[in-house]
CSV table of C-alpha atoms and ligand atoms in Angstrom, one decimal:
chain,number,residue,atom,x,y,z
H,1,UNK,CA,110.9,94.7,113.8
H,2,UNK,CA,108.5,92.6,115.9
H,3,UNK,CA,109.1,88.9,116.2
H,4,UNK,CA,105.4,88.0,116.3
H,5,UNK,CA,104.8,84.7,114.7
H,6,UNK,CA,103.1,84.8,111.3
H,7,UNK,CA,99.6,83.2,111.8
H,8,UNK,CA,98.6,80.6,109.3
H,9,UNK,CA,94.9,81.4,109.0
H,10,UNK,CA,93.3,84.7,108.1
H,11,UNK,CA,91.8,86.4,111.1
H,12,UNK,CA,88.7,88.7,111.1
H,13,UNK,CA,87.6,90.5,108.1
H,14,UNK,CA,90.1,93.2,107.1
H,15,UNK,CA,89.2,96.8,107.0
H,16,UNK,CA,90.2,97.3,103.4
H,17,UNK,CA,91.3,95.5,100.3
H,18,UNK,CA,94.9,95.3,101.4
H,19,UNK,CA,96.0,95.4,105.0
H,20,UNK,CA,99.3,97.1,104.2
H,21,UNK,CA,100.1,98.8,107.4
H,22,UNK,CA,101.9,96.3,109.6
H,23,UNK,CA,101.7,98.6,112.6
H,24,UNK,CA,97.9,98.4,112.7
H,25,UNK,CA,98.1,94.8,111.7
H,26,UNK,CA,100.8,93.6,114.0
H,27,UNK,CA,100.6,90.0,113.1
H,28,UNK,CA,101.8,91.1,109.6
H,29,UNK,CA,98.7,89.6,108.1
H,30,UNK,CA,98.1,90.4,104.5
H,31,UNK,CA,94.9,89.7,102.7
H,32,UNK,CA,95.7,88.1,99.3
H,33,UNK,CA,94.1,89.9,96.5
H,34,UNK,CA,92.2,87.9,93.9
H,35,UNK,CA,94.7,87.7,91.1
H,36,UNK,CA,93.8,87.8,87.4
H,37,UNK,CA,93.7,84.2,86.2
H,38,UNK,CA,96.5,83.1,84.0
H,39,UNK,CA,95.5,83.8,80.4
H,40,UNK,CA,95.5,80.8,78.1
H,41,UNK,CA,93.6,79.4,75.2
H,42,UNK,CA,92.3,76.2,76.8
H,43,UNK,CA,90.9,78.0,79.9
H,44,UNK,CA,89.4,80.6,77.7
H,45,UNK,CA,87.6,78.0,75.6
H,46,UNK,CA,86.4,76.1,78.7
H,47,UNK,CA,85.1,79.4,80.2
H,48,UNK,CA,83.3,80.3,77.0
H,49,UNK,CA,81.7,76.8,76.8
H,50,UNK,CA,80.6,77.0,80.4
H,51,UNK,CA,79.1,80.4,79.8
H,52,UNK,CA,77.1,79.1,76.8
H,53,UNK,CA,75.9,76.1,78.7
H,54,UNK,CA,74.8,78.2,81.6
H,55,UNK,CA,72.8,80.4,79.3
H,56,UNK,CA,71.2,77.4,77.7
H,57,UNK,CA,70.3,75.8,81.0
H,58,UNK,CA,68.7,79.1,82.1
H,59,UNK,CA,66.7,79.2,78.9
H,60,UNK,CA,65.6,75.6,79.3
H,61,UNK,CA,64.5,76.3,82.9
H,62,UNK,CA,62.5,79.3,81.8
H,63,UNK,CA,60.7,77.2,79.2
H,64,UNK,CA,59.9,74.5,81.7
H,65,UNK,CA,58.6,77.1,84.2
H,66,UNK,CA,56.5,78.5,81.4
H,67,UNK,CA,55.0,75.1,80.6
H,68,UNK,CA,54.1,74.3,84.2
H,69,UNK,CA,52.6,77.8,84.6
H,70,UNK,CA,50.6,77.3,81.4
H,71,UNK,CA,49.3,74.0,82.5
H,72,UNK,CA,48.3,75.4,85.9
H,73,UNK,CA,46.5,78.3,84.4
H,74,UNK,CA,44.6,76.0,82.0
H,75,UNK,CA,43.5,73.8,84.9
H,76,UNK,CA,42.3,76.8,86.8
H,77,UNK,CA,40.6,78.4,83.8
H,78,UNK,CA,42.7,81.6,83.9
H,79,UNK,CA,44.4,83.5,81.1
H,80,UNK,CA,47.6,81.9,79.8
H,81,UNK,CA,50.8,83.6,81.0
H,82,UNK,CA,53.1,85.4,78.7
H,83,UNK,CA,55.6,83.3,76.8
H,84,UNK,CA,59.3,83.9,77.8
H,85,UNK,CA,61.6,85.7,75.4
H,86,UNK,CA,65.2,84.5,74.9
H,87,UNK,CA,67.6,87.2,76.0
H,88,UNK,CA,69.9,88.4,73.3
H,89,UNK,CA,73.4,89.2,74.6
H,90,UNK,CA,74.1,92.9,74.4
H,91,UNK,CA,76.7,93.8,71.8
H,92,UNK,CA,79.8,95.2,73.4
H,93,UNK,CA,80.7,98.1,71.1
H,94,UNK,CA,83.3,99.8,73.3
H,95,UNK,CA,86.9,99.6,72.1
H,96,UNK,CA,88.0,98.2,75.5
H,97,UNK,CA,87.3,94.6,74.4
H,98,UNK,CA,89.6,92.0,75.9
H,99,UNK,CA,91.4,90.4,73.0
H,100,UNK,CA,90.4,86.8,73.1
H,101,UNK,CA,93.1,84.2,72.7
H,102,UNK,CA,92.9,82.2,69.5
H,103,UNK,CA,94.4,79.0,68.2
H,104,UNK,CA,98.0,78.9,67.0
H,105,UNK,CA,98.2,79.6,63.3
H,106,UNK,CA,101.5,81.5,62.9
H,107,UNK,CA,104.0,79.4,61.0
H,108,UNK,CA,106.8,80.3,63.5
H,109,UNK,CA,104.7,79.1,66.4
H,110,UNK,CA,103.6,75.9,64.6
H,111,UNK,CA,107.2,75.1,63.7
H,112,UNK,CA,108.2,75.5,67.4
H,113,UNK,CA,105.3,73.3,68.6
H,114,UNK,CA,106.3,70.6,66.0
H,115,UNK,CA,109.9,70.8,67.1
H,116,UNK,CA,109.1,70.4,70.8
H,117,UNK,CA,106.5,67.8,70.4
H,118,UNK,CA,104.8,66.7,73.7
H,119,UNK,CA,106.9,69.1,75.7
H,120,UNK,CA,104.5,71.9,74.8
H,121,UNK,CA,101.6,72.3,77.2
H,122,UNK,CA,99.8,75.0,75.3
H,123,UNK,CA,100.3,77.4,72.4
H,124,UNK,CA,98.1,80.3,71.4
H,125,UNK,CA,98.0,83.7,69.9
H,126,UNK,CA,96.5,86.7,71.5
H,127,UNK,CA,96.4,90.3,70.2
H,128,UNK,CA,99.0,89.3,67.6
H,129,UNK,CA,101.4,87.9,70.3
H,130,UNK,CA,102.7,84.4,70.1
H,131,UNK,CA,102.8,82.4,73.4
H,132,UNK,CA,104.0,78.9,74.0
H,133,UNK,CA,103.7,77.3,77.3
H,134,UNK,CA,106.4,74.6,77.8
H,135,UNK,CA,106.7,71.9,80.5
H,136,UNK,CA,108.8,73.4,83.2
H,137,UNK,CA,111.5,70.6,83.1
H,138,UNK,CA,112.2,71.3,79.4
H,139,UNK,CA,112.5,75.0,79.2
H,140,UNK,CA,116.2,74.8,78.4
H,141,UNK,CA,115.6,72.6,75.4
H,142,UNK,CA,112.9,75.0,74.2
H,143,UNK,CA,115.2,78.0,74.6
H,144,UNK,CA,118.0,76.2,72.8
H,145,UNK,CA,115.8,75.2,69.9
H,146,UNK,CA,114.5,78.8,69.6
H,147,UNK,CA,118.0,80.1,69.5
H,148,UNK,CA,119.6,77.5,67.2
H,149,UNK,CA,116.9,76.4,64.8
H,150,UNK,CA,117.4,78.1,61.4
H,151,UNK,CA,113.7,78.7,61.0
H,152,UNK,CA,113.3,80.3,64.4
H,153,UNK,CA,116.5,82.2,65.0
H,154,UNK,CA,115.6,84.1,68.1
H,155,UNK,CA,118.9,85.6,68.9
H,156,UNK,CA,117.9,87.8,71.8
H,157,UNK,CA,116.3,87.3,75.2
H,158,UNK,CA,114.6,90.7,75.5
H,159,UNK,CA,113.1,90.1,78.9
H,160,UNK,CA,112.6,87.4,81.5
H,161,UNK,CA,110.3,87.9,84.4
H,162,UNK,CA,107.8,86.2,86.6
H,163,UNK,CA,104.3,86.6,88.2
H,164,UNK,CA,102.9,85.3,91.4
H,165,UNK,CA,99.5,83.6,91.3
H,166,UNK,CA,98.8,82.8,94.9
H,167,UNK,CA,95.3,81.5,94.3
H,168,UNK,CA,96.3,79.1,91.4
H,169,UNK,CA,96.1,75.3,91.7
H,170,UNK,CA,99.2,73.3,91.0
H,171,UNK,CA,101.6,76.2,90.4
H,172,UNK,CA,102.5,79.4,92.2
H,173,UNK,CA,104.5,81.3,89.6
H,174,UNK,CA,104.6,81.8,85.9
H,175,UNK,CA,108.1,82.6,84.5
H,176,UNK,CA,108.0,84.2,81.0
H,177,UNK,CA,110.8,84.6,78.5
H,178,UNK,CA,110.4,87.2,75.8
H,179,UNK,CA,112.4,86.3,72.8
H,180,UNK,CA,113.2,88.6,69.9
H,181,UNK,CA,114.5,87.6,66.5
H,182,UNK,CA,116.2,90.6,64.9
H,183,UNK,CA,116.9,88.8,61.6
H,184,UNK,CA,113.3,87.6,61.2
H,185,UNK,CA,111.5,90.6,62.9
H,186,UNK,CA,109.6,88.2,65.2
H,187,UNK,CA,108.8,88.1,68.9
H,188,UNK,CA,107.8,85.1,70.9
H,189,UNK,CA,106.8,84.4,74.5
H,190,UNK,CA,107.8,81.2,76.2
H,191,UNK,CA,106.2,80.4,79.5
H,192,UNK,CA,106.6,77.9,82.3
H,193,UNK,CA,104.4,77.3,85.3
H,194,UNK,CA,106.5,76.8,88.4
H,195,UNK,CA,105.3,75.5,91.9
H,196,UNK,CA,106.8,76.8,95.1
H,197,UNK,CA,110.3,75.5,95.6
H,198,UNK,CA,110.9,74.3,92.1
H,199,UNK,CA,114.2,75.4,90.5
H,200,UNK,CA,114.0,75.8,86.8
H,201,UNK,CA,117.1,75.5,84.7
H,202,UNK,CA,118.9,78.8,84.3
H,203,UNK,CA,118.6,80.4,80.8
H,204,UNK,CA,122.1,81.8,81.1
H,205,UNK,CA,123.3,78.6,79.5
H,206,UNK,CA,121.7,79.7,76.2
H,207,UNK,CA,121.3,83.4,76.6
H,208,UNK,CA,124.0,85.0,78.9
H,209,UNK,CA,121.9,88.1,79.2
H,210,UNK,CA,119.5,86.2,81.5
H,211,UNK,CA,122.1,86.5,84.4
H,212,UNK,CA,120.8,89.7,86.0
H,213,UNK,CA,117.2,89.1,85.1
H,214,UNK,CA,117.2,85.8,86.9
H,215,UNK,CA,118.9,87.4,89.9
H,216,UNK,CA,116.1,89.9,89.9
H,217,UNK,CA,113.5,87.2,89.8
H,218,UNK,CA,115.1,85.5,92.7
H,219,UNK,CA,115.3,88.8,94.6
H,220,UNK,CA,111.7,89.9,93.9
H,221,UNK,CA,109.8,86.6,93.8
H,222,UNK,CA,112.1,84.0,95.4
H,223,UNK,CA,112.4,81.5,92.5
H,224,UNK,CA,115.9,80.1,92.4
H,225,UNK,CA,117.5,79.0,89.1
H,226,UNK,CA,119.6,75.8,88.8
H,227,UNK,CA,123.1,76.2,87.3
H,228,UNK,CA,123.0,79.9,87.5
H,229,UNK,CA,126.6,81.3,87.9
H,230,UNK,CA,125.8,83.8,90.6
H,231,UNK,CA,122.5,83.3,92.3
H,232,UNK,CA,122.4,86.2,94.8
H,233,UNK,CA,120.1,89.2,95.3
H,234,UNK,CA,120.5,92.1,92.9
H,235,UNK,CA,118.2,95.0,94.1
H,236,UNK,CA,117.7,94.5,97.8
H,237,UNK,CA,120.6,94.2,100.2
H,238,UNK,CA,121.9,90.8,101.0
H,239,UNK,CA,120.3,90.7,104.4
H,240,UNK,CA,116.8,91.4,103.1
H,241,UNK,CA,113.9,89.4,104.5
H,242,UNK,CA,111.2,88.2,102.1
H,243,UNK,CA,110.6,88.7,98.4
H,244,UNK,CA,108.9,92.0,97.6
H,245,UNK,CA,106.8,91.1,94.5
H,246,UNK,CA,105.0,88.2,96.1
H,247,UNK,CA,101.4,89.0,96.6
H,248,UNK,CA,101.5,88.3,100.3
H,249,UNK,CA,104.3,90.8,100.9
H,250,UNK,CA,103.1,93.9,102.6
H,251,UNK,CA,103.5,97.1,100.6
H,252,UNK,CA,105.5,98.8,103.5
H,253,UNK,CA,107.7,95.7,104.1
H,254,UNK,CA,108.3,94.1,107.4
H,255,UNK,CA,109.7,97.1,109.1
H,256,UNK,CA,113.0,97.2,107.4
H,257,UNK,CA,112.5,100.9,106.5
H,258,UNK,CA,112.0,101.9,110.1
H,259,UNK,CA,115.6,102.3,110.9
H,260,UNK,CA,117.1,104.9,113.3
H,261,UNK,CA,120.7,105.7,113.2
H,262,UNK,CA,120.5,109.0,115.0
H,263,UNK,CA,120.4,107.7,118.6
H,264,UNK,CA,123.7,106.1,118.1
H,265,UNK,CA,125.2,109.3,116.8
H,266,UNK,CA,124.0,111.2,119.9
H,267,UNK,CA,125.8,108.8,122.1
H,268,UNK,CA,129.0,109.1,120.2
H,269,UNK,CA,129.0,112.9,120.2
H,270,UNK,CA,128.3,112.9,123.9
H,271,UNK,CA,131.3,110.7,124.6
H,272,UNK,CA,133.7,112.6,122.5
H,273,UNK,CA,132.6,116.0,123.9
H,274,UNK,CA,132.9,114.8,127.5
H,275,UNK,CA,136.4,113.4,126.8
H,276,UNK,CA,137.6,116.6,125.1
H,277,UNK,CA,136.1,118.9,127.7
H,278,UNK,CA,137.7,116.8,130.4
H,279,UNK,CA,141.1,116.9,128.8
H,280,UNK,CA,141.0,120.6,128.3
H,281,UNK,CA,139.5,121.4,131.6
H,282,UNK,CA,136.7,123.5,130.1
H,283,UNK,CA,133.3,123.8,131.6
H,284,UNK,CA,130.9,124.0,128.7
H,285,UNK,CA,127.9,123.6,130.8
H,286,UNK,CA,125.4,126.4,130.3
H,287,UNK,CA,124.4,127.9,133.7
H,288,UNK,CA,120.9,126.8,134.4
H,289,UNK,CA,118.2,129.3,135.4
H,290,UNK,CA,117.5,128.7,139.1
U,1,UNK,CA,124.5,168.5,119.0
U,2,UNK,CA,124.4,165.2,120.9
U,3,UNK,CA,125.6,163.2,117.9
U,4,UNK,CA,128.7,161.4,118.8
U,5,UNK,CA,131.5,161.8,116.3
U,6,UNK,CA,133.4,158.5,115.8
U,7,UNK,CA,136.9,158.7,117.1
U,8,UNK,CA,139.9,158.4,114.8
U,9,UNK,CA,140.3,154.8,115.9
U,10,UNK,CA,136.8,153.9,115.2
U,11,UNK,CA,137.1,155.3,111.7
U,12,UNK,CA,139.7,152.8,110.7
U,13,UNK,CA,138.6,149.8,112.8
U,14,UNK,CA,135.5,147.6,112.9
U,15,UNK,CA,134.8,146.0,116.2
U,16,UNK,CA,132.8,142.8,116.2
U,17,UNK,CA,132.7,139.4,118.0
U,18,UNK,CA,135.0,136.6,117.0
U,19,UNK,CA,131.9,134.4,116.8
U,20,UNK,CA,130.3,136.7,114.3
U,21,UNK,CA,133.3,136.7,112.0
U,22,UNK,CA,133.5,132.9,112.2
U,23,UNK,CA,129.8,132.6,111.4
U,24,UNK,CA,130.0,135.1,108.6
U,25,UNK,CA,132.9,133.3,107.0
U,26,UNK,CA,131.1,130.0,107.4
U,27,UNK,CA,127.8,131.1,106.1
U,28,UNK,CA,129.3,132.7,102.9
U,29,UNK,CA,131.5,129.8,101.9
U,30,UNK,CA,129.5,126.7,102.4
U,31,UNK,CA,130.9,123.9,100.2
U,32,UNK,CA,128.2,121.4,99.4
U,33,UNK,CA,128.8,117.8,98.6
U,34,UNK,CA,127.6,116.4,95.3
U,35,UNK,CA,125.0,114.1,96.5
U,36,UNK,CA,122.2,113.4,94.1
U,37,UNK,CA,120.1,110.3,94.7
U,38,UNK,CA,117.2,110.7,92.3
U,39,UNK,CA,115.4,113.2,90.1
U,40,UNK,CA,115.8,116.1,92.6
U,41,UNK,CA,119.5,116.0,91.8
U,42,UNK,CA,118.7,117.3,88.3
U,43,UNK,CA,117.1,120.4,89.8
U,44,UNK,CA,120.2,120.8,92.1
U,45,UNK,CA,122.4,120.6,89.0
U,46,UNK,CA,120.2,123.3,87.4
U,47,UNK,CA,120.7,125.4,90.5
U,48,UNK,CA,124.4,125.0,90.2
U,49,UNK,CA,124.6,125.8,86.5
U,50,UNK,CA,124.9,129.2,84.8
U,51,UNK,CA,121.3,130.2,84.6
U,52,UNK,CA,120.6,130.1,88.4
U,53,UNK,CA,124.2,130.1,89.6
U,54,UNK,CA,124.5,128.8,93.1
U,55,UNK,CA,128.0,130.5,93.3
U,56,UNK,CA,126.3,133.8,94.0
U,57,UNK,CA,125.8,132.6,97.5
U,58,UNK,CA,129.3,131.3,97.9
U,59,UNK,CA,127.9,127.8,97.6
U,60,UNK,CA,128.9,126.7,94.1
U,61,UNK,CA,131.9,124.6,94.8
U,62,UNK,CA,130.4,121.1,94.8
U,63,UNK,CA,133.0,118.8,96.3
U,64,UNK,CA,133.2,115.2,95.3
U,65,UNK,CA,134.4,114.1,98.7
U,66,UNK,CA,132.8,114.5,102.1
U,67,UNK,CA,136.1,115.4,103.7
U,68,UNK,CA,136.1,118.8,101.9
U,69,UNK,CA,132.4,119.5,102.3
U,70,UNK,CA,130.4,121.5,104.9
U,71,UNK,CA,126.9,120.9,103.5
U,72,UNK,CA,125.2,117.7,102.4
U,73,UNK,CA,122.2,118.4,100.1
U,74,UNK,CA,120.3,115.2,100.2
U,75,UNK,CA,118.6,115.5,96.8
U,76,UNK,CA,116.4,112.4,96.2
U,77,UNK,CA,115.0,109.2,97.4
U,78,UNK,CA,116.7,107.6,100.3
U,79,UNK,CA,116.5,103.8,100.1
U,80,UNK,CA,117.2,101.3,102.7
U,81,UNK,CA,120.2,100.1,100.8
U,82,UNK,CA,121.7,103.6,100.6
U,83,UNK,CA,121.1,104.5,104.2
U,84,UNK,CA,124.3,103.1,105.7
U,85,UNK,CA,126.3,104.9,103.0
U,86,UNK,CA,124.7,108.2,103.7
U,87,UNK,CA,125.5,107.8,107.4
U,88,UNK,CA,129.1,106.9,106.6
U,89,UNK,CA,129.5,110.0,104.3
U,90,UNK,CA,127.9,112.2,106.9
U,91,UNK,CA,130.3,110.9,109.6
U,92,UNK,CA,133.2,111.6,107.2
U,93,UNK,CA,132.3,115.3,106.9
U,94,UNK,CA,134.3,117.6,109.2
U,95,UNK,CA,132.5,119.7,111.8
U,96,UNK,CA,130.8,122.1,111.5
U,97,UNK,CA,128.4,120.4,109.0
U,98,UNK,CA,124.9,121.0,107.9
U,99,UNK,CA,122.3,119.0,106.0
U,100,UNK,CA,119.5,120.2,103.7
U,101,UNK,CA,116.8,117.7,102.9
U,102,UNK,CA,115.7,118.6,99.4
U,103,UNK,CA,112.4,117.4,98.0
U,104,UNK,CA,109.5,115.4,99.5
U,105,UNK,CA,111.5,112.2,99.3
U,106,UNK,CA,114.3,113.3,101.5
U,107,UNK,CA,111.9,115.1,104.0
U,108,UNK,CA,109.3,112.4,104.4
U,109,UNK,CA,109.5,109.6,101.8
U,110,UNK,CA,107.5,111.5,99.2
U,111,UNK,CA,105.4,109.4,96.9
U,112,UNK,CA,107.2,106.2,97.9
U,113,UNK,CA,105.3,104.8,100.8
U,114,UNK,CA,106.8,101.5,100.2
U,115,UNK,CA,109.1,98.9,101.7
U,116,UNK,CA,112.5,100.1,100.4
U,117,UNK,CA,112.2,103.8,101.1
U,118,UNK,CA,113.3,105.4,104.3
U,119,UNK,CA,110.6,107.8,105.3
U,120,UNK,CA,112.8,110.9,105.6
U,121,UNK,CA,116.5,111.2,105.8
U,122,UNK,CA,116.1,112.7,109.3
U,123,UNK,CA,115.8,109.1,110.5
U,124,UNK,CA,119.5,108.7,109.7
U,125,UNK,CA,121.2,112.1,110.1
U,126,UNK,CA,120.1,115.4,111.7
U,127,UNK,CA,118.6,117.8,109.1
U,128,UNK,CA,118.8,121.6,109.4
U,129,UNK,CA,116.5,122.7,106.5
U,130,UNK,CA,113.7,120.9,104.8
U,131,UNK,CA,112.7,122.0,101.3
U,132,UNK,CA,109.3,120.7,100.2
U,133,UNK,CA,108.4,120.1,96.5
U,134,UNK,CA,108.6,117.3,94.0
U,135,UNK,CA,111.1,118.5,92.8
U,136,UNK,CA,111.6,121.9,94.4
U,137,UNK,CA,112.6,124.6,91.9
U,138,UNK,CA,116.1,126.1,92.1
U,139,UNK,CA,114.5,129.1,93.7
U,140,UNK,CA,113.2,126.9,96.5
U,141,UNK,CA,116.7,125.5,97.0
U,142,UNK,CA,118.1,129.0,97.2
U,143,UNK,CA,115.4,130.0,99.7
U,144,UNK,CA,116.3,126.9,101.8
U,145,UNK,CA,119.9,127.7,101.5
U,146,UNK,CA,119.3,131.3,102.7
U,147,UNK,CA,117.4,130.0,105.6
U,148,UNK,CA,120.5,127.8,106.4
U,149,UNK,CA,122.7,130.9,106.2
U,150,UNK,CA,120.4,132.6,108.7
U,151,UNK,CA,120.7,129.6,110.9
U,152,UNK,CA,124.5,129.7,110.7
U,153,UNK,CA,124.7,133.4,111.3
U,154,UNK,CA,122.6,133.0,114.5
U,155,UNK,CA,124.5,130.0,115.8
U,156,UNK,CA,127.1,130.1,118.5
U,157,UNK,CA,130.4,128.3,118.7
U,158,UNK,CA,129.3,126.4,121.8
U,159,UNK,CA,126.0,125.3,120.3
U,160,UNK,CA,127.0,121.7,119.7
U,161,UNK,CA,128.3,121.2,123.1
U,162,UNK,CA,125.4,123.0,124.8
U,163,UNK,CA,122.8,120.5,123.6
U,164,UNK,CA,124.8,117.6,124.9
U,165,UNK,CA,125.6,119.1,128.3
U,166,UNK,CA,122.0,120.1,128.8
U,167,UNK,CA,121.0,116.5,128.3
U,168,UNK,CA,123.7,115.3,130.6
U,169,UNK,CA,122.6,117.8,133.2
Q,1,SF4,S1,110.9,114.5,95.7
Q,1,SF4,FE1,110.1,114.1,93.6
Q,1,SF4,S2,111.6,114.9,92.3
Q,1,SF4,FE2,112.6,114.7,94.3
Q,1,SF4,S3,113.6,112.7,94.3
Q,1,SF4,FE3,111.5,112.5,95.2
Q,1,SF4,S4,110.2,111.9,93.4
Q,1,SF4,FE4,112.1,112.8,92.6
């Protein structure tokens, strides 16, 4: 492993989308991929509005251009230019359409939003899945409500995981909790947005099954959880350097895999053989060709 | 008419070298260690079971401890976390010992060109036979094992020491 300091700025243009070979990129520089933006209802609505406004502005500009051109042509006594036609958006009839997020209408989700009040940042439905984004300081209350409320009754934490968003503003990770209600046959996703260094409350206090999943998040993404009973790595060895699922982590690691135990063995054998041969007075040396 | 008749002594005795007898007994009773690390181990189990029957080669007694084993079939992906354990188990095996790297993972890292996978078990322990494939079929394992038998038959008792003393000079 080289001890070259990690530079803070990106050097020259990389030769590919990911510089994953640290031997050809000795300064361990990794080019961050553009990540998919965090899906959410508000951002989606804002995006759609911006799109419509851009279309409208384009159309208005076309009209204005046409007016000036017409006036110019009249003044010069030429034929009038052709009137512009408003472009109609092509209908996307493939079945690969991105399911758009919609407003929360499901009674379960609405009940949860009512119960949590202003601790909810956002709640929406997408492709039939319920998502509720909670303020990161109040995740424990949200989980407790989901588990204990008679109308929610989410008994099971099916999964807990996180994603890294290196390009995002104001947060670095999203931690998601997938809850399942066996009694009510419902699923729900809770989400918090966590900046670098923030320690969310551990879900083990409500769902004991979160123990290993939170250890995995710590191992892979480097988010520590407060009040976790055993916050140590679970997959990588204890002495591992870095967190492998962060986007800036090189695919081949930082040289951990380039180990070599065989040199050591050769030395050991050599010593043992010399000792043994010496003790027994045997000459094991093969006569060399002169 | 020029054809030598074997003497009475030669009719009841076989003459051979001690080394050859040693090699023959070693090559025909290689006890492997059960050492499955990933999906290749399934194929190794198939090779050991009734349909393919590894025992035909004198190699069917899979030992659960390295101290009774002669052969380590590294069948599967070698991770960074597992590497010290493999080294330890190899060191616990008594001499003479052999290693077969089974599958692309154990020979060169296979499909896992990633941070946690050692790119070939030969970075940790010396390997005698490499078997390509993902996974290799039991027939490939047999072929690799027969190659190992050839290697054992052609080896000399002083081989281990020769290498070392050539290096030393
Ligand atoms: S070589 Fe293929 S079958 Fe064998 S352990 Fe690797 S991935 Fe599995």
